[in-house]
């Protein structure tokens, strides 16, 4: 409504077929008598305020808007004149019926009361209009000036007016030539526009594309279902509107999705000025790596966490496919720790080492002295390179399952880190890491002079990629060391096109230089270091300690800390029972951990039969061993001690002589995760020893492999394992030992 409508009995309302008079006022709207003598009820919200000339109307029906207001005053005046002519011929009254009769009406021979035929009435009206034109000085001047071609009205012209009025009402009396080239989309009925917008809004990438004809059909069906039968749609402008909206959607469902999500996009970049704003993503490495135990080539994935404002890579891990939420949490653990790399010469290049111990240890109530490792911003390569550790504030990621998992979200909530997932269906929102994936191509191609490089797509792949006899291949550990060197020596020392400083737009800055600039503004951004920090990432399980230890997934663990928790009264750790929280690492099943409530330190519990292990004991192997036992007939066919012996036998046989390719792939991924777990826990154990020399040596079952038989890299081989197992020796006889 354009304004408040104040009607009274006798007021005039302009309807689709002419003026109508109000005969009754109701609570929800007036009742009017139209030009054909029929009563109609009109809702108040279907009327708008208006006035037309000296004999104007008080309101206009909504079906005429906004088309009527879009006409010029001359076009509206001409339409009203034609309407009066038509109504006087048919009803003998220029306004339609006796309630609105003007002085002298009816005149002969108009109307049906004089018995004249329609043709006689039309001819009489033609003579009447011709006489009026001849005495109209304005029209005579226009005729002399050439603006009009004739000063008479033919009977066929009036007959055409009557025919158009019967078909379209008042709209049929408007000369289309006066509206051509002048109308916009605002002349279309708003009810049609509303339904059309709702129909077009459904195409957001989730629905298949249909033709424009089908969309128009659906709109017309909706109009009929909603009872909108008084609508009139100009064909040309309506088709232009539908065509414009249809073209704006795009030609594919992907373009439909982009158009729908464009309404949610920002108008400026995210103002991330603190280095603690991170972005994370996982990508498949373009290099194949070699497993020297199972003698197989396989693919790995790379988890990268990058600081958005500085573009510093704060974490980079090589993990087996497919990555899980625990490995993302461990990458975040790396991002919080400062690392250093020492380069002495071209053959002596160290790997990243945790440099946050012991100056940055946090012991609860004790004061913390932050370890400030000045990042290296000079151009010298020989020397010490530092990867800063930063306290995370937010983590931007796509909508992958590993980033939206319950465990990772709970961890981020506990640490006070805001998870900022990309918009649905828009993984390219995380452009900071996507650009880093392109930068990784230089690292892939330079790894061992292209060892195992398979290209970004199939059409780039060489013929002998992955063939050990034709090219050297590196292990996953060597690939990770190579990426760390690339980050410290190449990426962090090279200019980054995304780093711009207002006022120095043409300046070239490296990620570490940008980090130093932000450090001057933000101050301390380092995370307080603690040797037990890694254990806050591990999942917990509530278990009941027994006299023989703690049983978890069929394995029994024991340690000195059990003397403390075994006799705890119910309700000490959990109100409803005597269970205690136990931390476990799915990558390494040989040990579990418990955080003491007395000193808030982590204590390790070792598997009782850990000395029999040579293969990595992970969930994959344990589940497979259970399947083998079930296929054999279950636990009831042998004694409990023999069952343990058969588990060890099954594990050893499967890891030393694999035959099934899928099983070998699972073992490789489990072995890779086990090796990485050993390194992670060894770092934490070494940090604990710096604080407490009596903590004991780190428990490492075996040293991870670092070289393959077909590769000759600069990385020196690690020290041999602290103990070895003779595979030819028979298993010990537990029955003889018991006797």
XYZ file of C-alpha atoms in Angstrom:
739
model
C 0.000 0.000 0.000
C 1.274 3.469 -0.911
C -0.536 5.105 2.007
C -3.464 4.776 4.389
C -6.759 4.188 2.562
C -9.782 5.956 4.082
C -12.887 4.797 2.261
C -16.560 5.458 2.819
C -19.767 4.245 1.316
C -19.982 5.822 -2.128
C -16.215 6.102 -2.589
C -14.794 5.038 -5.930
C -12.200 2.309 -6.505
C -10.455 1.785 -9.835
C -10.684 -1.905 -10.691
C -9.277 -3.915 -13.569
C -12.432 -3.342 -15.705
C -13.235 0.185 -14.619
C -14.416 2.156 -11.610
C -16.431 0.562 -8.798
C -18.384 2.154 -5.962
C -18.158 1.140 -2.298
C -21.514 -0.147 -1.060
C -20.444 -1.643 2.293
C -17.502 -1.373 4.695
C -16.338 -4.403 6.656
C -13.613 -5.239 9.192
C -11.379 -6.897 6.621
C -12.268 -4.803 3.582
C -15.017 -3.060 1.584
C -17.636 -4.521 -0.737
C -17.869 -2.721 -4.076
C -20.213 -2.800 -7.063
C -18.175 -2.881 -10.254
C -18.926 -1.510 -13.698
C -20.763 -4.698 -14.660
C -23.110 -4.407 -11.692
C -21.595 -7.257 -9.654
C -20.630 -7.039 -5.979
C -17.034 -7.904 -5.036
C -15.263 -8.103 -1.682
C -11.784 -6.538 -1.567
C -9.255 -6.947 1.241
C -7.755 -3.781 2.670
C -4.220 -4.847 1.752
C -5.316 -5.157 -1.898
C -5.994 -1.419 -2.153
C -3.648 1.536 -2.544
C -4.330 5.261 -2.292
C -4.735 7.181 -5.545
C -6.588 10.051 -7.234
C -7.323 10.625 -10.912
C -8.479 13.992 -12.264
C -11.528 15.938 -11.224
C -13.707 12.835 -11.224
C -10.960 10.681 -9.788
C -11.082 7.565 -7.627
C -10.157 7.195 -3.986
C -8.223 3.914 -4.305
C -6.735 1.562 -6.896
C -6.875 -2.202 -6.813
C -3.524 -3.969 -6.394
C -3.909 -5.857 -9.675
C -3.295 -2.570 -11.563
C -0.098 -1.742 -9.678
C 2.659 -0.931 -10.402
C 1.680 -0.918 -14.081
C -0.735 2.016 -13.719
C 1.775 4.249 -11.949
C 4.401 3.518 -14.615
C 2.247 5.128 -17.327
C 2.651 8.760 -18.276
C -0.135 11.187 -17.278
C -1.172 11.545 -20.935
C -1.383 7.747 -21.359
C -3.508 7.428 -18.220
C -5.814 10.266 -19.373
C -6.270 8.679 -22.820
C -7.063 5.314 -21.209
C -9.700 6.898 -18.938
C -11.329 8.609 -21.951
C -11.506 5.325 -23.858
C -12.896 3.591 -20.750
C -15.674 6.181 -20.458
C -16.532 5.706 -24.136
C -16.736 1.930 -23.805
C -18.781 2.015 -20.580
C -21.232 4.590 -21.931
C -21.868 2.490 -25.036
C -22.457 -0.664 -23.007
C -24.100 0.696 -19.826
C -25.292 4.221 -20.769
C -23.101 5.620 -17.962
C -19.531 6.798 -18.350
C -18.654 5.387 -14.892
C -20.422 2.092 -15.437
C -23.681 2.029 -13.470
C -26.431 4.338 -12.112
C -24.813 4.727 -8.682
C -22.142 6.843 -10.341
C -24.367 8.494 -12.971
C -23.368 11.946 -14.145
C -25.744 14.822 -14.947
C -28.017 14.089 -17.917
C -27.193 10.408 -18.171
C -28.330 8.261 -19.882
C -28.174 9.839 -23.362
C -29.839 8.404 -26.436
C -29.118 5.821 -27.856
C -26.488 4.460 -25.438
C -27.202 1.597 -23.120
C -29.668 -1.201 -23.515
C -32.669 0.806 -22.318
C -33.285 2.499 -25.692
C -33.326 -0.769 -27.671
C -30.576 0.271 -30.109
C -28.199 -2.361 -31.399
C -24.511 -2.344 -30.488
C -23.579 -1.268 -34.019
C -25.965 1.722 -33.922
C -24.559 2.755 -30.555
C -20.965 2.519 -31.833
C -21.784 4.610 -34.910
C -23.504 7.237 -32.755
C -20.475 7.409 -30.440
C -18.155 7.779 -33.463
C -20.168 10.811 -34.648
C -20.138 12.208 -31.097
C -16.345 11.923 -30.746
C -15.763 13.395 -34.218
C -17.872 16.425 -33.306
C -15.981 16.843 -29.994
C -12.625 16.692 -31.799
C -13.762 19.334 -34.313
C -14.572 21.876 -31.597
C -11.483 21.065 -29.495
C -9.051 23.931 -30.178
C -6.086 22.034 -28.738
C -6.654 19.075 -31.015
C -7.217 21.374 -34.008
C -3.822 23.045 -33.337
C -2.146 19.609 -33.090
C -3.808 18.654 -36.406
C -2.522 21.793 -38.122
C 0.950 21.213 -36.632
C 1.031 17.663 -37.978
C 1.091 15.984 -34.556
C -2.109 14.057 -35.377
C -3.091 12.733 -38.784
C -6.871 13.038 -38.606
C -9.568 14.697 -36.574
C -12.192 11.954 -36.631
C -12.845 8.562 -35.010
C -13.982 5.565 -37.043
C -16.576 3.084 -35.815
C -14.116 0.199 -36.222
C -11.714 1.949 -33.854
C -14.370 2.113 -31.154
C -15.315 -1.513 -31.836
C -11.648 -2.415 -31.252
C -11.721 -0.561 -27.917
C -14.726 -2.582 -26.795
C -13.104 -5.842 -27.834
C -9.858 -4.985 -26.023
C -11.730 -3.941 -22.872
C -13.667 -7.192 -22.760
C -10.416 -9.153 -23.125
C -8.024 -7.239 -20.851
C -10.031 -4.588 -19.086
C -8.357 -1.233 -18.548
C -4.982 -2.594 -19.708
C -6.360 -3.241 -23.189
C -7.222 0.447 -23.628
C -3.614 1.638 -23.233
C -1.795 2.185 -26.508
C 1.187 -0.188 -26.479
C 3.227 2.258 -28.553
C 3.255 4.676 -25.638
C 4.834 2.119 -23.284
C 7.350 0.536 -25.662
C 10.924 1.307 -24.626
C 9.835 3.000 -21.422
C 8.935 0.192 -19.049
C 11.208 -1.398 -16.489
C 10.863 -4.487 -14.358
C 9.011 -2.430 -11.765
C 5.843 -2.633 -13.881
C 5.597 -6.383 -13.288
C 3.135 -7.431 -10.635
C 5.013 -7.821 -7.315
C 3.188 -11.081 -6.612
C 4.659 -12.563 -9.773
C 8.108 -11.233 -8.864
C 7.882 -12.769 -5.390
C 7.014 -16.218 -6.684
C 9.630 -15.981 -9.434
C 12.310 -15.092 -6.882
C 11.340 -18.095 -4.761
C 11.544 -20.423 -7.747
C 14.917 -19.104 -8.906
C 16.293 -19.256 -5.353
C 15.921 -23.048 -5.353
C 18.753 -23.387 -7.867
C 21.697 -23.187 -5.465
C 23.702 -26.097 -6.827
C 21.659 -28.798 -5.110
C 19.003 -29.053 -7.843
C 19.516 -30.001 -11.457
C 19.196 -27.309 -14.073
C 15.855 -27.047 -15.939
C 14.736 -24.940 -18.883
C 13.318 -21.447 -18.653
C 10.003 -22.716 -20.007
C 9.749 -25.140 -17.080
C 10.501 -22.388 -14.563
C 7.795 -20.188 -16.096
C 5.352 -23.099 -15.911
C 6.124 -23.607 -12.223
C 5.539 -19.909 -11.556
C 2.147 -19.978 -13.275
C 1.193 -23.097 -11.326
C 2.134 -21.363 -8.080
C -0.004 -18.369 -9.042
C -2.985 -20.630 -9.607
C -2.411 -22.582 -6.389
C -2.285 -19.363 -4.377
C -5.539 -18.150 -5.926
C -4.005 -15.201 -7.783
C -6.270 -14.966 -10.826
C -6.485 -11.189 -11.230
C -2.918 -10.740 -12.416
C -1.957 -9.369 -15.811
C 1.584 -9.865 -17.077
C 3.027 -7.804 -19.955
C 4.492 -10.476 -22.201
C 7.593 -8.669 -23.439
C 8.792 -7.224 -20.138
C 7.901 -10.417 -18.260
C 9.945 -12.548 -20.639
C 12.832 -10.116 -20.356
C 12.687 -10.379 -16.579
C 12.649 -14.183 -16.612
C 15.454 -14.335 -19.166
C 17.593 -11.950 -17.134
C 17.107 -13.930 -13.937
C 17.745 -17.214 -15.736
C 20.990 -15.948 -17.260
C 22.163 -14.666 -13.863
C 21.984 -18.207 -12.465
C 24.672 -19.485 -14.819
C 24.863 -22.418 -17.177
C 25.996 -25.133 -14.734
C 25.101 -26.240 -11.229
C 28.526 -25.067 -10.086
C 27.651 -21.566 -11.262
C 24.294 -21.916 -9.499
C 26.134 -22.632 -6.257
C 28.512 -19.713 -6.750
C 25.631 -17.326 -7.389
C 23.795 -18.554 -4.290
C 26.847 -18.269 -2.044
C 27.828 -14.876 -3.397
C 25.283 -13.292 -1.086
C 27.323 -14.481 1.906
C 30.730 -13.372 0.653
C 32.550 -10.532 2.318
C 33.515 -7.265 0.693
C 36.981 -7.176 2.235
C 39.666 -9.611 3.315
C 39.560 -11.051 6.803
C 41.527 -8.649 9.083
C 43.869 -11.308 10.492
C 46.738 -9.305 12.032
C 47.803 -11.693 14.779
C 50.197 -14.495 13.755
C 48.050 -16.908 15.771
C 45.387 -16.984 13.056
C 46.095 -20.315 11.356
C 44.890 -22.095 8.236
C 45.168 -25.868 7.834
C 44.673 -28.295 4.988
C 45.710 -31.753 3.808
C 46.961 -32.590 0.324
C 48.221 -35.708 -1.405
C 51.972 -35.540 -2.016
C 53.059 -35.648 -5.660
C 55.957 -37.962 -4.782
C 55.763 -41.688 -4.226
C 57.769 -42.996 -1.272
C 59.343 -46.364 -0.580
C 58.781 -48.746 2.314
C 61.900 -50.882 2.743
C 60.248 -53.498 4.987
C 57.272 -54.333 2.788
C 59.166 -53.367 -0.398
C 56.340 -51.358 -1.798
C 55.798 -47.906 -3.278
C 52.919 -45.936 -1.762
C 51.462 -42.442 -1.546
C 51.431 -40.165 1.484
C 49.649 -36.970 2.484
C 50.962 -33.689 3.832
C 49.333 -31.687 6.619
C 50.274 -28.014 6.613
C 49.392 -25.274 9.083
C 50.229 -21.758 7.959
C 50.028 -18.434 9.781
C 47.613 -16.312 7.759
C 49.020 -12.783 8.326
C 52.702 -13.764 8.090
C 52.430 -16.798 5.733
C 54.939 -18.624 7.960
C 54.556 -22.408 7.769
C 54.314 -23.308 11.451
C 53.712 -27.047 10.961
C 54.288 -29.572 8.192
C 53.810 -33.305 8.691
C 53.954 -36.230 6.286
C 51.238 -38.714 7.237
C 49.810 -41.848 5.634
C 46.594 -41.620 3.731
C 44.055 -40.865 4.814
C 44.821 -38.364 7.555
C 42.718 -38.386 10.716
C 41.817 -35.802 13.340
C 44.575 -36.970 15.717
C 47.231 -36.200 13.115
C 45.719 -32.747 12.588
C 45.920 -32.192 16.354
C 49.571 -33.301 16.332
C 50.259 -30.833 13.530
C 48.742 -28.135 15.735
C 51.050 -29.418 18.475
C 54.011 -28.784 16.141
C 52.698 -25.295 15.397
C 52.860 -24.424 19.087
C 56.481 -25.557 19.460
C 59.523 -23.602 18.228
C 61.944 -25.627 16.108
C 65.466 -24.894 14.960
C 67.589 -26.244 12.116
C 71.376 -25.957 11.953
C 73.139 -25.900 8.591
C 76.920 -26.253 8.894
C 77.813 -27.037 5.287
C 76.304 -28.565 2.174
C 76.533 -32.097 3.589
C 75.603 -31.401 7.206
C 71.993 -30.225 7.408
C 70.058 -30.911 10.555
C 66.338 -31.605 10.774
C 63.945 -29.455 12.786
C 64.525 -29.945 16.507
C 62.325 -28.773 19.348
C 64.130 -25.742 20.766
C 61.573 -24.828 23.440
C 63.208 -26.893 26.211
C 64.043 -26.078 28.902
C 63.777 -22.275 28.892
C 60.078 -22.237 28.025
C 58.680 -24.842 30.389
C 55.408 -24.137 32.133
C 54.961 -25.776 35.548
C 51.607 -24.406 36.575
C 52.223 -22.032 39.470
C 55.884 -21.422 38.615
C 56.694 -18.285 36.611
C 57.190 -18.833 32.912
C 60.175 -17.492 31.026
C 59.268 -17.473 27.374
C 61.866 -18.875 25.033
C 62.297 -16.133 22.445
C 64.095 -17.653 19.467
C 64.818 -14.762 17.189
C 63.772 -15.797 13.715
C 66.422 -15.563 11.054
C 65.754 -12.722 8.635
C 69.236 -12.245 7.149
C 70.247 -13.800 3.839
C 72.883 -16.215 5.193
C 72.099 -19.898 4.684
C 74.865 -21.354 6.836
C 73.851 -21.122 10.456
C 70.766 -21.609 12.580
C 67.248 -21.324 11.177
C 64.240 -21.086 13.480
C 60.624 -21.998 12.889
C 58.679 -19.983 15.511
C 56.105 -21.570 17.776
C 52.932 -19.510 18.019
C 49.937 -19.598 20.323
C 46.912 -20.439 18.139
C 43.928 -18.107 18.181
C 41.830 -19.404 15.305
C 42.018 -22.263 12.839
C 40.585 -21.888 9.351
C 39.815 -25.150 7.540
C 37.515 -26.598 4.935
C 34.523 -28.790 5.740
C 36.434 -32.064 5.738
C 35.365 -34.702 8.232
C 38.729 -34.657 10.024
C 38.436 -30.917 10.697
C 34.832 -31.098 11.908
C 35.278 -34.217 14.019
C 34.063 -34.262 17.586
C 37.513 -34.930 19.067
C 39.229 -32.057 17.266
C 36.419 -29.615 18.038
C 36.562 -30.584 21.717
C 40.333 -30.069 21.741
C 40.080 -26.639 20.108
C 37.349 -25.675 22.562
C 39.562 -26.718 25.473
C 42.475 -24.677 24.131
C 40.306 -21.661 23.334
C 40.942 -21.845 19.579
C 38.153 -20.686 17.262
C 37.401 -23.141 14.451
C 36.481 -21.197 11.304
C 35.320 -23.639 8.605
C 34.859 -22.506 5.045
C 31.444 -21.878 3.604
C 29.612 -24.982 2.512
C 30.773 -26.024 -0.911
C 33.527 -23.388 -1.046
C 36.861 -25.078 -0.212
C 38.657 -22.309 -2.081
C 37.828 -19.980 0.807
C 40.982 -21.417 2.381
C 43.163 -19.813 -0.282
C 46.191 -19.318 1.945
C 46.944 -23.030 2.150
C 45.799 -23.708 -1.412
C 48.459 -21.286 -2.637
C 51.023 -23.085 -0.481
C 50.146 -26.359 -2.205
C 51.228 -24.789 -5.498
C 54.485 -23.693 -3.884
C 55.132 -27.287 -2.832
C 55.713 -28.253 -6.463
C 59.262 -26.933 -6.231
C 59.887 -29.120 -3.184
C 58.404 -32.212 -4.819
C 60.494 -31.885 -7.951
C 63.749 -31.245 -6.071
C 63.326 -34.190 -3.687
C 66.120 -36.613 -4.607
C 66.291 -35.060 -8.099
C 62.660 -35.950 -8.680
C 62.592 -39.259 -6.813
C 59.118 -40.718 -7.234
C 57.706 -37.471 -8.656
C 54.497 -38.353 -10.485
C 53.300 -34.884 -11.495
C 50.105 -33.109 -10.578
C 47.968 -35.006 -13.084
C 48.012 -38.293 -14.943
C 49.067 -36.701 -18.229
C 52.233 -35.400 -16.507
C 53.275 -38.800 -15.158
C 56.375 -40.509 -16.504
C 56.488 -44.072 -17.684
C 58.785 -45.432 -14.959
C 57.395 -43.536 -11.962
C 57.533 -45.776 -8.908
C 59.813 -48.383 -10.500
C 62.680 -48.976 -8.104
C 64.985 -50.235 -10.810
C 64.767 -47.009 -12.826
C 64.919 -44.232 -10.232
C 65.832 -43.866 -6.543
C 62.993 -43.568 -4.058
C 63.019 -42.018 -0.603
C 61.152 -42.924 2.549
C 58.401 -40.849 4.111
C 60.860 -39.688 6.779
C 63.291 -38.429 4.135
C 60.462 -36.626 2.347
C 59.467 -34.905 5.594
C 63.072 -33.854 6.267
C 63.299 -32.502 2.730
C 60.112 -30.461 3.187
C 61.427 -29.043 6.468
C 64.646 -27.985 4.746
C 62.684 -26.468 1.886
C 60.559 -24.472 4.327
C 63.495 -23.176 6.372
C 65.959 -22.443 3.575
C 63.788 -21.686 0.549
C 60.213 -20.701 1.420
C 60.855 -18.672 4.589
C 63.718 -16.804 2.883
C 61.897 -16.056 -0.367
C 59.596 -13.164 -1.217
C 55.864 -13.754 -0.884
C 53.513 -11.940 -3.236
C 50.703 -11.884 -0.678
C 52.656 -9.848 1.894
C 51.994 -6.157 1.346
C 52.634 -3.224 3.675
C 50.518 -0.073 3.211
C 52.730 2.662 1.871
C 55.322 0.197 0.555
C 53.160 -1.770 -1.852
C 56.090 -2.545 -4.146
C 58.258 -3.892 -1.309
C 59.334 -7.537 -1.294
C 59.095 -9.247 2.094
C 59.680 -12.797 3.247
C 57.334 -14.638 5.638
C 59.850 -14.389 8.496
C 60.281 -10.658 7.935
C 56.526 -10.232 8.073
C 56.477 -12.269 11.292
C 59.056 -9.909 12.840
C 56.945 -6.888 11.851
C 53.842 -8.335 13.488
C 55.840 -9.404 16.533
C 56.671 -5.760 17.194
C 52.935 -5.005 17.368
C 51.464 -8.091 19.009
C 54.264 -8.758 21.482
C 54.660 -12.241 22.898
C 52.992 -14.835 20.691
C 54.919 -17.926 21.787
C 53.054 -20.737 23.500
C 54.372 -21.734 26.963
C 56.146 -25.054 26.487
C 55.594 -28.165 28.574
C 57.024 -31.651 28.033
C 53.599 -33.196 28.646
C 51.872 -31.007 26.071
C 51.482 -33.846 23.581
C 49.401 -35.896 26.006
C 46.650 -33.294 26.072
C 46.061 -34.223 22.420
C 45.531 -37.925 23.008
C 42.065 -39.453 23.463
C 41.112 -40.683 26.931
C 39.389 -43.855 28.053
C 37.867 -44.578 31.460
C 39.232 -47.909 32.719
C 39.280 -49.841 35.978
C 42.733 -50.795 37.383
C 43.101 -54.336 38.672
C 45.717 -56.296 40.575
C 47.368 -57.446 37.355
C 47.311 -54.014 35.717
C 44.894 -52.253 33.397
C 43.304 -54.185 30.553
C 42.557 -52.190 27.424
C 41.370 -53.797 24.184
C 42.646 -57.222 25.170
C 46.117 -56.059 26.278
C 47.349 -55.640 29.856
C 49.441 -52.627 30.888
C 51.355 -52.065 34.108
C 53.540 -49.415 35.739
C 54.562 -47.830 39.033
C 51.717 -45.324 38.894
C 49.221 -48.172 39.363
C 50.162 -48.340 43.048
C 48.738 -44.832 43.388
C 45.514 -45.293 41.454
C 44.722 -48.914 42.299
C 43.633 -48.175 45.863
C 41.816 -44.921 45.136
C 38.360 -44.756 46.613
C 35.361 -44.584 44.272
C 34.562 -41.035 43.228
C 38.184 -39.868 43.196
C 38.265 -39.419 39.424
C 34.622 -39.867 38.496
C 31.643 -39.553 40.804
C 29.766 -42.681 39.834
C 32.540 -45.334 39.886
C 36.208 -46.127 40.553
C 37.407 -45.833 36.952
C 40.414 -43.671 36.095
C 41.156 -41.681 32.908
C 43.755 -43.372 30.722
C 45.349 -41.710 27.694
C 46.138 -43.853 24.658
C 47.707 -43.285 21.265
C 45.983 -45.227 18.445
C 49.272 -45.189 16.553
C 51.187 -47.041 19.303
C 49.423 -49.733 21.327
C 52.533 -50.786 23.272
C 51.917 -48.242 26.058
C 49.316 -46.000 27.649
C 49.552 -43.009 29.994
C 47.905 -41.586 33.085
C 48.057 -38.026 34.418
C 48.539 -38.063 38.185
C 46.245 -35.885 40.254
C 49.044 -35.367 42.809
C 51.822 -33.866 40.669
C 49.884 -33.268 37.401
C 52.563 -35.172 35.478
C 52.244 -37.915 32.903
C 53.186 -41.465 33.877
C 53.683 -44.292 31.415
C 52.222 -47.796 31.617
C 53.919 -50.417 29.416
C 52.307 -53.451 27.838
C 53.429 -56.503 29.739
C 54.471 -58.371 26.585
C 56.104 -55.403 24.854
C 59.437 -57.250 24.729
C 57.947 -59.688 22.226
C 57.124 -56.957 19.741
C 58.951 -56.366 16.526
C 56.088 -55.135 14.349
C 54.212 -51.952 15.263
C 51.237 -52.899 17.408
C 48.388 -50.673 16.238
C 44.637 -51.023 16.013
C 44.967 -52.458 12.501
C 47.087 -55.387 13.660
C 45.084 -56.059 16.822
C 41.805 -56.095 14.908
C 43.279 -58.438 12.311
C 44.593 -60.736 15.052
C 41.142 -60.878 16.611
C 39.671 -61.813 13.237
C 42.147 -64.649 12.847
C 41.306 -65.991 16.306
C 37.593 -65.791 15.567
C 38.009 -67.687 12.292
C 40.013 -70.352 14.121
C 37.157 -71.058 16.531
C 37.349 -68.480 19.307
C 39.190 -68.242 22.592
C 37.542 -71.282 24.120
C 39.613 -73.817 22.187
C 42.897 -72.917 23.918
C 44.081 -71.606 27.241
C 44.482 -67.918 27.998
C 48.286 -68.105 27.892
C 48.284 -69.868 24.534
C 45.896 -67.246 23.141
C 48.434 -64.528 23.954
C 51.134 -66.606 22.287
C 48.975 -67.027 19.151
C 48.342 -63.289 18.959
C 52.097 -62.686 18.876
C 52.539 -65.449 16.310
C 49.801 -64.072 14.071
C 51.210 -60.565 14.203
C 54.738 -61.694 13.409
C 53.643 -63.845 10.504
C 51.481 -61.162 8.946
C 54.122 -58.468 9.144
C 57.026 -60.571 7.878
C 55.332 -62.379 5.016
C 52.419 -60.302 3.710
C 50.621 -61.575 0.640
C 47.496 -59.473 0.238
C 48.062 -56.004 -1.260
C 45.311 -54.318 0.728
C 46.620 -55.808 3.955
C 50.145 -54.664 3.118
C 48.870 -51.140 2.512
C 47.217 -51.082 5.918
C 50.410 -52.333 7.543
C 52.479 -49.654 5.818
C 50.177 -46.893 7.033
C 50.127 -48.368 10.539
C 53.912 -48.687 10.549
C 54.322 -45.096 9.385
C 52.033 -43.820 12.119
C 53.853 -45.984 14.674
C 57.245 -44.567 13.658
C 55.934 -41.016 13.947
C 54.442 -41.817 17.353
C 57.831 -43.064 18.566
C 59.449 -39.781 17.505
C 56.733 -37.674 19.134
C 56.846 -39.490 22.454
C 60.657 -39.621 22.407
C 60.743 -35.824 22.180
C 58.397 -35.544 25.138
C 60.419 -38.100 27.124
C 63.686 -36.274 26.396
C 62.131 -33.035 27.587
C 61.009 -34.697 30.794
C 64.521 -36.039 31.411
C 65.923 -32.519 31.244
C 63.705 -31.636 34.174
C 63.848 -34.907 36.099
C 66.979 -37.035 35.473
C 65.345 -39.923 37.336
C 62.525 -40.175 34.834
C 64.369 -42.949 33.004
C 65.365 -43.458 29.427
C 62.764 -43.008 26.718
C 60.851 -46.137 25.878
C 61.474 -46.711 22.172
C 60.682 -50.079 20.701
C 62.664 -49.470 17.522
C 64.181 -46.630 15.560
C 62.171 -45.485 12.514
C 63.597 -46.210 9.099
C 65.139 -43.238 7.316
C 66.706 -44.646 4.132
C 65.755 -47.020 1.382
C 68.024 -49.533 -0.358
C 67.716 -47.680 -3.647
C 68.392 -44.150 -2.357
C 71.608 -42.327 -1.562
C 70.713 -39.168 0.354
C 72.742 -36.838 2.522
C 70.853 -37.796 5.651
C 73.026 -40.062 7.817
C 71.554 -43.351 8.927
C 70.302 -43.455 12.532
C 71.897 -45.408 15.306
C 70.898 -49.054 15.496
C 68.105 -50.144 17.778
C 69.025 -50.526 21.465
C 68.163 -54.211 21.301
C 67.591 -56.848 18.648
C 65.449 -59.938 18.427
C 66.631 -63.246 17.040
C 63.827 -64.432 14.798
C 65.313 -67.935 14.550
C 65.249 -68.458 18.306
C 62.273 -70.442 19.643
C 59.626 -68.723 21.754
C 60.087 -69.162 25.505
C 58.131 -71.952 27.175
C 55.866 -70.330 29.715
C 54.870 -73.727 31.091
C 58.492 -74.613 31.915
C 59.075 -71.203 33.475
C 55.987 -71.580 35.637
C 57.196 -74.937 36.907
